[in-house]
């Protein structure tokens, strides 16, 4: 598994310049072959990772925007060293900043979910302590729950091109960039065949997707007001550029389907020498670029960069990255880590989970793809208050608990985190979003959820 980093933060300035200065034209057949060969790294599942993202608020004036230079100063006080993928904290997590001032820690790949959790917990504690010393606090929520100015805090040409691309059609891209946060679980793609095959895991994760949206929904507010959705973040993603945010088809070889998906996605940015904008021509797909529609022939480096600008619910990056889970309060990212890893890496749990989720499967994705299906809309709106999704969630949590029990003592802490979450939320028909809504109804700030943790 490669180092686990989200596409939005995979910005490397030196390789960008080198790719522009030394172009190597790429053919369409070579592009398809390359994508088919690298996006699903085949082998027995061995590693797991998690990426946790938070908003940063002023501890005393949470509704005030945090100036980018203030956040940069606070992050500069962290005990980091330069790693191959960016600044790393002592336990190896990569630290990144998002365009709206969100901060993210991406754990190093670990052999066990509990090992992964240990690494990220240590680095989260270091981040939390350092920010607190500068009067700042972390807030785990899928959308910024407070009404405060949202602005682009980074001016890298990638983000400027991204902003331009999304704003051609609607405002949701800017909301995504500056006002949303997630918890992403990353698992190996799987074997060629057998109970842990990449095809089975690919299908299972897409069936599991709406259950994860519903169970961990934690973004009921936007600009300080309820939106009518438990996961407003999921609503935002469903309204953006469909060529890069919808799931691909599930019928067929995932490698071939994904390769075609990548080429059919619109180009978000074209990297150019320093000082020139990276804005891409409207409507240009990568396939069109390969066929001569761009200003210059694309290179393999352009294709690799293009892959980082695609954001479907499950993204193949060699490993599989789950992007549909809202950011969680405090250390709550441990629950989705425990659930996903238990269901994916225990063959008995995987088989039983597929059976339990089959009632959620739609006959075809030809007309609508997640997250624009009726089921995903219900997951974002009602969450586990929807009876069908609640039954599916309870079945998945029970199967994961059994899988963790089979692992014995090493999995005890994550099993406790998962069972506590299940008892507090899906067993009661609730999700973390309901805590935010309860706080708003009582006149309290939803940030109170994080007070003890920060």
GROMACS .gro file of C-alpha atoms in nm:
model
  454
    1UNK     CA    1   0.000   0.000   0.000
    2UNK     CA    2   0.132   0.342  -0.088
    3UNK     CA    3   0.137   0.621   0.171
    4UNK     CA    4  -0.221   0.714   0.245
    5UNK     CA    5  -0.295   1.066   0.133
    6UNK     CA    6  -0.610   1.223  -0.012
    7UNK     CA    7  -0.609   1.357  -0.365
    8UNK     CA    8  -0.685   1.711  -0.253
    9UNK     CA    9  -0.353   1.732  -0.071
   10UNK     CA   10  -0.126   1.549  -0.313
   11UNK     CA   11   0.054   1.867  -0.420
   12UNK     CA   12   0.424   1.832  -0.499
   13UNK     CA   13   0.565   2.142  -0.663
   14UNK     CA   14   0.896   2.003  -0.794
   15UNK     CA   15   0.745   1.704  -0.978
   16UNK     CA   16   0.483   1.941  -1.120
   17UNK     CA   17   0.752   2.152  -1.284
   18UNK     CA   18   0.949   1.853  -1.405
   19UNK     CA   19   0.642   1.700  -1.571
   20UNK     CA   20   0.576   2.021  -1.764
   21UNK     CA   21   0.939   2.069  -1.869
   22UNK     CA   22   0.995   1.710  -1.985
   23UNK     CA   23   0.674   1.595  -2.156
   24UNK     CA   24   0.646   1.237  -2.274
   25UNK     CA   25   0.334   1.197  -2.492
   26UNK     CA   26   0.098   0.919  -2.390
   27UNK     CA   27  -0.131   0.707  -2.610
   28UNK     CA   28  -0.487   0.611  -2.517
   29UNK     CA   29  -0.406   0.239  -2.514
   30UNK     CA   30  -0.101   0.298  -2.293
   31UNK     CA   31  -0.312   0.506  -2.055
   32UNK     CA   32  -0.574   0.232  -2.021
   33UNK     CA   33  -0.308  -0.034  -1.970
   34UNK     CA   34  -0.132   0.175  -1.707
   35UNK     CA   35  -0.451   0.245  -1.512
   36UNK     CA   36  -0.563  -0.118  -1.524
   37UNK     CA   37  -0.229  -0.229  -1.387
   38UNK     CA   38  -0.177   0.010  -1.096
   39UNK     CA   39  -0.512   0.112  -0.949
   40UNK     CA   40  -0.586  -0.229  -0.793
   41UNK     CA   41  -0.270  -0.373  -0.636
   42UNK     CA   42  -0.353  -0.743  -0.620
   43UNK     CA   43  -0.246  -0.949  -0.319
   44UNK     CA   44  -0.361  -1.076   0.019
   45UNK     CA   45  -0.495  -0.788   0.230
   46UNK     CA   46  -0.219  -0.687   0.469
   47UNK     CA   47  -0.241  -0.316   0.550
   48UNK     CA   48  -0.496  -0.061   0.666
   49UNK     CA   49  -0.487   0.314   0.709
   50UNK     CA   50  -0.710   0.600   0.816
   51UNK     CA   51  -0.723   0.969   0.732
   52UNK     CA   52  -0.893   1.197   0.983
   53UNK     CA   53  -0.983   1.558   0.910
   54UNK     CA   54  -1.097   1.839   1.135
   55UNK     CA   55  -1.203   2.202   1.124
   56UNK     CA   56  -1.000   2.444   1.332
   57UNK     CA   57  -1.184   2.697   1.547
   58UNK     CA   58  -1.072   2.971   1.781
   59UNK     CA   59  -1.124   2.830   2.130
   60UNK     CA   60  -1.269   3.157   2.264
   61UNK     CA   61  -1.441   3.292   1.952
   62UNK     CA   62  -1.542   2.987   1.749
   63UNK     CA   63  -1.754   3.181   1.500
   64UNK     CA   64  -1.459   3.394   1.394
   65UNK     CA   65  -1.251   3.279   1.095
   66UNK     CA   66  -0.902   3.158   1.179
   67UNK     CA   67  -0.648   3.353   0.978
   68UNK     CA   68  -0.431   3.128   0.757
   69UNK     CA   69  -0.109   3.276   0.899
   70UNK     CA   70  -0.226   3.204   1.253
   71UNK     CA   71  -0.295   2.843   1.169
   72UNK     CA   72   0.037   2.816   0.986
   73UNK     CA   73   0.218   2.952   1.290
   74UNK     CA   74   0.049   2.701   1.518
   75UNK     CA   75   0.122   2.408   1.287
   76UNK     CA   76   0.480   2.528   1.257
   77UNK     CA   77   0.525   2.457   1.628
   78UNK     CA   78   0.453   2.086   1.582
   79UNK     CA   79   0.737   1.835   1.620
   80UNK     CA   80   0.742   1.735   1.253
   81UNK     CA   81   1.007   1.602   1.020
   82UNK     CA   82   1.012   1.599   0.643
   83UNK     CA   83   0.887   1.269   0.504
   84UNK     CA   84   0.857   1.153   0.143
   85UNK     CA   85   0.491   1.262   0.131
   86UNK     CA   86   0.511   1.580   0.336
   87UNK     CA   87   0.547   1.685   0.700
   88UNK     CA   88   0.525   1.385   0.934
   89UNK     CA   89   0.450   1.382   1.305
   90UNK     CA   90   0.649   1.158   1.540
   91UNK     CA   91   0.431   0.850   1.488
   92UNK     CA   92   0.447   0.884   1.112
   93UNK     CA   93   0.116   1.052   1.024
   94UNK     CA   94   0.133   1.296   0.734
   95UNK     CA   95   0.001   1.643   0.817
   96UNK     CA   96  -0.179   1.841   0.547
   97UNK     CA   97  -0.392   2.154   0.522
   98UNK     CA   98  -0.702   2.178   0.309
   99UNK     CA   99  -0.812   2.490   0.117
  100UNK     CA  100  -1.059   2.607   0.382
  101UNK     CA  101  -0.816   2.570   0.672
  102UNK     CA  102  -0.912   2.214   0.766
  103UNK     CA  103  -0.625   2.000   0.892
  104UNK     CA  104  -0.580   1.632   0.823
  105UNK     CA  105  -0.367   1.352   0.959
  106UNK     CA  106  -0.307   1.052   0.733
  107UNK     CA  107  -0.178   0.752   0.923
  108UNK     CA  108   0.105   0.541   0.790
  109UNK     CA  109  -0.012   0.203   0.661
  110UNK     CA  110  -0.030  -0.047   0.948
  111UNK     CA  111  -0.051  -0.424   0.965
  112UNK     CA  112  -0.349  -0.414   1.203
  113UNK     CA  113  -0.632  -0.166   1.264
  114UNK     CA  114  -0.534  -0.134   1.629
  115UNK     CA  115  -0.176  -0.054   1.527
  116UNK     CA  116  -0.310   0.205   1.284
  117UNK     CA  117  -0.526   0.357   1.559
  118UNK     CA  118  -0.233   0.375   1.802
  119UNK     CA  119  -0.025   0.573   1.553
  120UNK     CA  120  -0.296   0.822   1.467
  121UNK     CA  121  -0.409   0.865   1.828
  122UNK     CA  122  -0.056   0.965   1.930
  123UNK     CA  123  -0.022   1.216   1.649
  124UNK     CA  124  -0.373   1.353   1.704
  125UNK     CA  125  -0.282   1.416   2.068
  126UNK     CA  126   0.028   1.608   1.960
  127UNK     CA  127  -0.175   1.813   1.712
  128UNK     CA  128  -0.449   1.886   1.964
  129UNK     CA  129  -0.201   1.994   2.233
  130UNK     CA  130  -0.007   2.224   2.003
  131UNK     CA  131  -0.318   2.392   1.867
  132UNK     CA  132  -0.453   2.440   2.220
  133UNK     CA  133  -0.133   2.623   2.313
  134UNK     CA  134  -0.219   2.870   2.035
  135UNK     CA  135  -0.580   2.912   2.142
  136UNK     CA  136  -0.716   2.682   1.870
  137UNK     CA  137  -0.924   2.367   1.882
  138UNK     CA  138  -1.016   2.077   1.655
  139UNK     CA  139  -1.378   2.019   1.557
  140UNK     CA  140  -1.483   1.689   1.403
  141UNK     CA  141  -1.785   1.746   1.179
  142UNK     CA  142  -1.865   1.667   0.817
  143UNK     CA  143  -1.950   2.034   0.756
  144UNK     CA  144  -1.843   2.339   0.950
  145UNK     CA  145  -2.136   2.366   1.193
  146UNK     CA  146  -2.101   2.740   1.256
  147UNK     CA  147  -2.188   3.040   1.047
  148UNK     CA  148  -1.854   3.203   0.978
  149UNK     CA  149  -1.672   3.332   0.674
  150UNK     CA  150  -1.550   3.053   0.447
  151UNK     CA  151  -1.256   3.149   0.232
  152UNK     CA  152  -0.977   2.984   0.040
  153UNK     CA  153  -0.678   2.974   0.271
  154UNK     CA  154  -0.437   2.829   0.011
  155UNK     CA  155  -0.349   2.981  -0.326
  156UNK     CA  156  -0.178   2.686  -0.493
  157UNK     CA  157  -0.268   2.684  -0.867
  158UNK     CA  158  -0.431   2.343  -0.820
  159UNK     CA  159  -0.689   2.483  -0.582
  160UNK     CA  160  -0.748   2.793  -0.795
  161UNK     CA  161  -0.809   2.572  -1.100
  162UNK     CA  162  -1.034   2.345  -0.892
  163UNK     CA  163  -1.237   2.642  -0.774
  164UNK     CA  164  -1.276   2.767  -1.132
  165UNK     CA  165  -1.379   2.422  -1.260
  166UNK     CA  166  -1.649   2.365  -1.001
  167UNK     CA  167  -1.793   2.716  -1.007
  168UNK     CA  168  -1.875   2.687  -1.378
  169UNK     CA  169  -2.187   2.494  -1.280
  170UNK     CA  170  -2.283   2.557  -0.915
  171UNK     CA  171  -2.144   2.674  -0.579
  172UNK     CA  172  -2.110   2.330  -0.424
  173UNK     CA  173  -1.747   2.280  -0.520
  174UNK     CA  174  -1.640   2.579  -0.315
  175UNK     CA  175  -1.850   2.456  -0.024
  176UNK     CA  176  -1.677   2.119  -0.052
  177UNK     CA  177  -1.331   2.274  -0.057
  178UNK     CA  178  -1.378   2.516   0.230
  179UNK     CA  179  -1.662   2.373   0.440
  180UNK     CA  180  -1.645   1.992   0.453
  181UNK     CA  181  -1.432   1.732   0.630
  182UNK     CA  182  -1.419   1.354   0.628
  183UNK     CA  183  -1.283   1.039   0.789
  184UNK     CA  184  -1.142   0.804   0.526
  185UNK     CA  185  -1.059   0.438   0.578
  186UNK     CA  186  -0.812   0.276   0.337
  187UNK     CA  187  -0.788  -0.100   0.279
  188UNK     CA  188  -0.594  -0.319   0.041
  189UNK     CA  189  -0.764  -0.403  -0.290
  190UNK     CA  190  -0.758  -0.781  -0.238
  191UNK     CA  191  -0.660  -1.097  -0.420
  192UNK     CA  192  -0.727  -1.198  -0.780
  193UNK     CA  193  -0.999  -1.442  -0.673
  194UNK     CA  194  -1.132  -1.619  -0.366
  195UNK     CA  195  -1.323  -1.485  -0.062
  196UNK     CA  196  -1.105  -1.172  -0.038
  197UNK     CA  197  -1.092  -1.098  -0.411
  198UNK     CA  198  -1.070  -0.741  -0.531
  199UNK     CA  199  -1.399  -0.784  -0.718
  200UNK     CA  200  -1.585  -0.896  -0.406
  201UNK     CA  201  -1.432  -0.622  -0.192
  202UNK     CA  202  -1.512  -0.360  -0.457
  203UNK     CA  203  -1.878  -0.470  -0.462
  204UNK     CA  204  -1.901  -0.500  -0.085
  205UNK     CA  205  -1.767  -0.149  -0.028
  206UNK     CA  206  -2.021   0.003  -0.267
  207UNK     CA  207  -2.307  -0.186  -0.100
  208UNK     CA  208  -2.171  -0.082   0.239
  209UNK     CA  209  -2.142   0.283   0.130
  210UNK     CA  210  -2.494   0.404   0.217
  211UNK     CA  211  -2.475   0.224   0.553
  212UNK     CA  212  -2.153   0.410   0.633
  213UNK     CA  213  -2.312   0.739   0.524
  214UNK     CA  214  -2.612   0.675   0.748
  215UNK     CA  215  -2.437   0.535   1.056
  216UNK     CA  216  -2.168   0.804   1.068
  217UNK     CA  217  -2.371   1.099   0.937
  218UNK     CA  218  -2.238   1.405   1.118
  219UNK     CA  219  -2.309   1.716   0.910
  220UNK     CA  220  -2.664   1.841   0.966
  221UNK     CA  221  -2.569   2.211   0.962
  222UNK     CA  222  -2.440   2.454   0.701
  223UNK     CA  223  -2.385   2.822   0.774
  224UNK     CA  224  -2.512   2.754   1.124
  225UNK     CA  225  -2.853   2.626   1.015
  226UNK     CA  226  -3.005   2.278   0.979
  227UNK     CA  227  -3.025   2.168   0.616
  228UNK     CA  228  -3.274   1.883   0.650
  229UNK     CA  229  -2.995   1.631   0.585
  230UNK     CA  230  -2.808   1.435   0.849
  231UNK     CA  231  -2.511   1.426   0.609
  232UNK     CA  232  -2.504   1.758   0.428
  233UNK     CA  233  -2.151   1.675   0.322
  234UNK     CA  234  -2.288   1.384   0.119
  235UNK     CA  235  -2.547   1.617  -0.035
  236UNK     CA  236  -2.268   1.852  -0.142
  237UNK     CA  237  -2.074   1.571  -0.310
  238UNK     CA  238  -2.384   1.446  -0.490
  239UNK     CA  239  -2.434   1.786  -0.657
  240UNK     CA  240  -2.083   1.830  -0.795
  241UNK     CA  241  -1.924   1.734  -1.127
  242UNK     CA  242  -2.066   1.385  -1.191
  243UNK     CA  243  -1.772   1.277  -1.407
  244UNK     CA  244  -1.549   1.270  -1.100
  245UNK     CA  245  -1.778   1.224  -0.797
  246UNK     CA  246  -2.018   0.946  -0.900
  247UNK     CA  247  -1.935   0.579  -0.856
  248UNK     CA  248  -1.847   0.387  -1.174
  249UNK     CA  249  -2.049   0.090  -1.291
  250UNK     CA  250  -2.020  -0.229  -1.086
  251UNK     CA  251  -2.087  -0.486  -1.358
  252UNK     CA  252  -1.759  -0.609  -1.503
  253UNK     CA  253  -1.388  -0.614  -1.420
  254UNK     CA  254  -1.325  -0.325  -1.175
  255UNK     CA  255  -0.984  -0.258  -1.331
  256UNK     CA  256  -1.121  -0.208  -1.680
  257UNK     CA  257  -1.423  -0.012  -1.558
  258UNK     CA  258  -1.208   0.221  -1.350
  259UNK     CA  259  -0.960   0.280  -1.632
  260UNK     CA  260  -1.244   0.390  -1.862
  261UNK     CA  261  -1.390   0.606  -1.583
  262UNK     CA  262  -1.062   0.792  -1.538
  263UNK     CA  263  -1.033   0.874  -1.908
  264UNK     CA  264  -1.397   0.988  -1.930
  265UNK     CA  265  -1.363   1.230  -1.637
  266UNK     CA  266  -1.325   1.597  -1.718
  267UNK     CA  267  -0.979   1.744  -1.673
  268UNK     CA  268  -0.978   1.969  -1.368
  269UNK     CA  269  -0.642   2.134  -1.420
  270UNK     CA  270  -0.355   2.142  -1.668
  271UNK     CA  271  -0.022   2.203  -1.502
  272UNK     CA  272   0.181   2.480  -1.656
  273UNK     CA  273   0.515   2.649  -1.575
  274UNK     CA  274   0.540   2.870  -1.268
  275UNK     CA  275   0.322   3.178  -1.279
  276UNK     CA  276   0.070   3.050  -1.534
  277UNK     CA  277  -0.280   2.940  -1.428
  278UNK     CA  278  -0.366   2.570  -1.436
  279UNK     CA  279  -0.726   2.622  -1.548
  280UNK     CA  280  -0.847   2.349  -1.785
  281UNK     CA  281  -1.069   2.412  -2.090
  282UNK     CA  282  -1.439   2.353  -2.011
  283UNK     CA  283  -1.563   2.006  -2.103
  284UNK     CA  284  -1.220   1.858  -2.182
  285UNK     CA  285  -1.202   1.493  -2.075
  286UNK     CA  286  -0.874   1.311  -2.037
  287UNK     CA  287  -0.975   1.088  -2.328
  288UNK     CA  288  -1.031   1.398  -2.537
  289UNK     CA  289  -0.693   1.529  -2.430
  290UNK     CA  290  -0.530   1.205  -2.542
  291UNK     CA  291  -0.706   1.243  -2.878
  292UNK     CA  292  -0.555   1.584  -2.943
  293UNK     CA  293  -0.810   1.824  -2.797
  294UNK     CA  294  -0.573   1.987  -2.547
  295UNK     CA  295  -0.307   2.252  -2.590
  296UNK     CA  296  -0.029   1.992  -2.575
  297UNK     CA  297  -0.007   1.611  -2.566
  298UNK     CA  298  -0.065   1.471  -2.215
  299UNK     CA  299   0.204   1.273  -2.035
  300UNK     CA  300   0.197   0.984  -1.792
  301UNK     CA  301   0.261   1.238  -1.517
  302UNK     CA  302  -0.050   1.428  -1.630
  303UNK     CA  303  -0.252   1.107  -1.607
  304UNK     CA  304  -0.120   1.036  -1.258
  305UNK     CA  305  -0.207   1.388  -1.148
  306UNK     CA  306  -0.551   1.364  -1.308
  307UNK     CA  307  -0.621   1.054  -1.096
  308UNK     CA  308  -0.574   1.262  -0.780
  309UNK     CA  309  -0.857   1.494  -0.885
  310UNK     CA  310  -1.123   1.220  -0.894
  311UNK     CA  311  -1.344   1.180  -0.587
  312UNK     CA  312  -1.591   0.889  -0.619
  313UNK     CA  313  -1.722   0.724  -0.300
  314UNK     CA  314  -1.463   0.444  -0.332
  315UNK     CA  315  -1.139   0.548  -0.501
  316UNK     CA  316  -0.881   0.292  -0.619
  317UNK     CA  317  -0.527   0.408  -0.552
  318UNK     CA  318  -0.363   0.069  -0.550
  319UNK     CA  319  -0.552   0.031  -0.226
  320UNK     CA  320  -0.920   0.129  -0.189
  321UNK     CA  321  -1.002   0.460  -0.025
  322UNK     CA  322  -1.348   0.509   0.129
  323UNK     CA  323  -1.453   0.871   0.092
  324UNK     CA  324  -1.818   0.870   0.204
  325UNK     CA  325  -1.774   0.896   0.583
  326UNK     CA  326  -1.826   1.229   0.761
  327UNK     CA  327  -1.557   1.354   0.997
  328UNK     CA  328  -1.626   1.237   1.352
  329UNK     CA  329  -1.597   1.422   1.685
  330UNK     CA  330  -1.291   1.362   1.899
  331UNK     CA  331  -1.141   1.022   1.837
  332UNK     CA  332  -1.460   0.891   1.682
  333UNK     CA  333  -1.281   0.792   1.358
  334UNK     CA  334  -1.190   0.469   1.540
  335UNK     CA  335  -1.545   0.335   1.496
  336UNK     CA  336  -1.549   0.342   1.112
  337UNK     CA  337  -1.191   0.210   1.112
  338UNK     CA  338  -1.299  -0.084   1.327
  339UNK     CA  339  -1.616  -0.150   1.130
  340UNK     CA  340  -1.465  -0.142   0.782
  341UNK     CA  341  -1.149  -0.335   0.862
  342UNK     CA  342  -1.342  -0.606   1.049
  343UNK     CA  343  -1.593  -0.656   0.769
  344UNK     CA  344  -1.336  -0.648   0.488
  345UNK     CA  345  -1.057  -0.863   0.627
  346UNK     CA  346  -1.253  -1.144   0.793
  347UNK     CA  347  -1.377  -1.382   0.517
  348UNK     CA  348  -1.674  -1.503   0.721
  349UNK     CA  349  -1.778  -1.146   0.803
  350UNK     CA  350  -1.736  -1.039   0.439
  351UNK     CA  351  -1.960  -1.318   0.310
  352UNK     CA  352  -2.227  -1.258   0.573
  353UNK     CA  353  -2.213  -0.883   0.516
  354UNK     CA  354  -2.264  -0.925   0.142
  355UNK     CA  355  -2.571  -1.139   0.215
  356UNK     CA  356  -2.705  -0.884   0.462
  357UNK     CA  357  -2.659  -0.595   0.219
  358UNK     CA  358  -2.802  -0.761  -0.092
  359UNK     CA  359  -3.151  -0.619  -0.021
  360UNK     CA  360  -2.994  -0.274  -0.067
  361UNK     CA  361  -2.856  -0.358  -0.411
  362UNK     CA  362  -3.019  -0.197  -0.711
  363UNK     CA  363  -3.070  -0.397  -1.033
  364UNK     CA  364  -2.858  -0.161  -1.241
  365UNK     CA  365  -2.649   0.152  -1.213
  366UNK     CA  366  -2.731   0.256  -1.570
  367UNK     CA  367  -2.966   0.539  -1.474
  368UNK     CA  368  -2.822   0.668  -1.148
  369UNK     CA  369  -2.495   0.601  -0.972
  370UNK     CA  370  -2.410   0.659  -0.605
  371UNK     CA  371  -2.433   0.901  -0.442
  372UNK     CA  372  -2.722   1.014  -0.667
  373UNK     CA  373  -2.940   0.711  -0.602
  374UNK     CA  374  -3.255   0.714  -0.394
  375UNK     CA  375  -3.092   0.491  -0.130
  376UNK     CA  376  -2.790   0.717  -0.086
  377UNK     CA  377  -3.023   1.016  -0.067
  378UNK     CA  378  -3.216   0.848   0.215
  379UNK     CA  379  -2.889   0.771   0.391
  380UNK     CA  380  -2.785   1.136   0.374
  381UNK     CA  381  -3.126   1.268   0.475
  382UNK     CA  382  -3.269   1.022   0.729
  383UNK     CA  383  -2.954   0.828   0.821
  384UNK     CA  384  -3.040   0.534   1.049
  385UNK     CA  385  -3.385   0.674   1.120
  386UNK     CA  386  -3.464   0.498   0.791
  387UNK     CA  387  -3.580   0.147   0.896
  388UNK     CA  388  -3.407  -0.038   0.613
  389UNK     CA  389  -3.075   0.137   0.668
  390UNK     CA  390  -3.102   0.090   1.043
  391UNK     CA  391  -3.151  -0.286   1.002
  392UNK     CA  392  -2.857  -0.303   0.764
  393UNK     CA  393  -2.638  -0.097   0.997
  394UNK     CA  394  -2.720  -0.312   1.300
  395UNK     CA  395  -2.642  -0.626   1.101
  396UNK     CA  396  -2.307  -0.484   0.988
  397UNK     CA  397  -2.210  -0.372   1.339
  398UNK     CA  398  -2.300  -0.715   1.478
  399UNK     CA  399  -2.093  -0.895   1.213
  400UNK     CA  400  -1.799  -0.664   1.276
  401UNK     CA  401  -1.824  -0.725   1.650
  402UNK     CA  402  -1.811  -1.100   1.590
  403UNK     CA  403  -1.509  -1.060   1.363
  404UNK     CA  404  -1.327  -0.850   1.623
  405UNK     CA  405  -1.414  -1.106   1.892
  406UNK     CA  406  -1.245  -1.373   1.680
  407UNK     CA  407  -0.928  -1.164   1.683
  408UNK     CA  408  -0.919  -1.174   2.062
  409UNK     CA  409  -0.736  -0.942   2.300
  410UNK     CA  410  -0.548  -0.730   2.042
  411UNK     CA  411  -0.877  -0.601   1.904
  412UNK     CA  412  -1.039  -0.536   2.242
  413UNK     CA  413  -1.008  -0.157   2.242
  414UNK     CA  414  -1.146  -0.112   1.890
  415UNK     CA  415  -1.421  -0.362   1.967
  416UNK     CA  416  -1.519  -0.149   2.267
  417UNK     CA  417  -1.514   0.168   2.056
  418UNK     CA  418  -1.736   0.002   1.798
  419UNK     CA  419  -1.984  -0.143   2.047
  420UNK     CA  420  -2.008   0.188   2.235
  421UNK     CA  421  -2.085   0.366   1.907
  422UNK     CA  422  -2.343   0.104   1.808
  423UNK     CA  423  -2.521   0.131   2.142
  424UNK     CA  424  -2.522   0.511   2.141
  425UNK     CA  425  -2.632   0.559   1.782
  426UNK     CA  426  -2.773   0.293   1.544
  427UNK     CA  427  -2.928   0.086   1.826
  428UNK     CA  428  -3.129   0.398   1.914
  429UNK     CA  429  -3.197   0.507   1.557
  430UNK     CA  430  -2.954   0.797   1.595
  431UNK     CA  431  -2.630   0.917   1.437
  432UNK     CA  432  -2.374   1.180   1.547
  433UNK     CA  433  -2.565   1.445   1.351
  434UNK     CA  434  -2.848   1.414   1.602
  435UNK     CA  435  -2.614   1.533   1.877
  436UNK     CA  436  -2.544   1.850   1.680
  437UNK     CA  437  -2.915   1.905   1.619
  438UNK     CA  438  -2.992   1.850   1.988
  439UNK     CA  439  -2.731   2.112   2.078
  440UNK     CA  440  -2.880   2.365   1.836
  441UNK     CA  441  -3.231   2.306   1.969
  442UNK     CA  442  -3.109   2.365   2.323
  443UNK     CA  443  -2.935   2.688   2.225
  444UNK     CA  444  -2.584   2.549   2.271
  445UNK     CA  445  -2.300   2.554   2.020
  446UNK     CA  446  -2.259   2.217   1.848
  447UNK     CA  447  -1.886   2.260   1.916
  448UNK     CA  448  -1.956   2.165   2.277
  449UNK     CA  449  -1.929   1.807   2.157
  450UNK     CA  450  -1.553   1.850   2.133
  451UNK     CA  451  -1.496   2.036   2.460
  452UNK     CA  452  -1.376   1.737   2.660
  453UNK     CA  453  -1.151   1.615   2.379
  454UNK     CA  454  -0.979   1.946   2.323
   0.00000   0.00000   0.00000
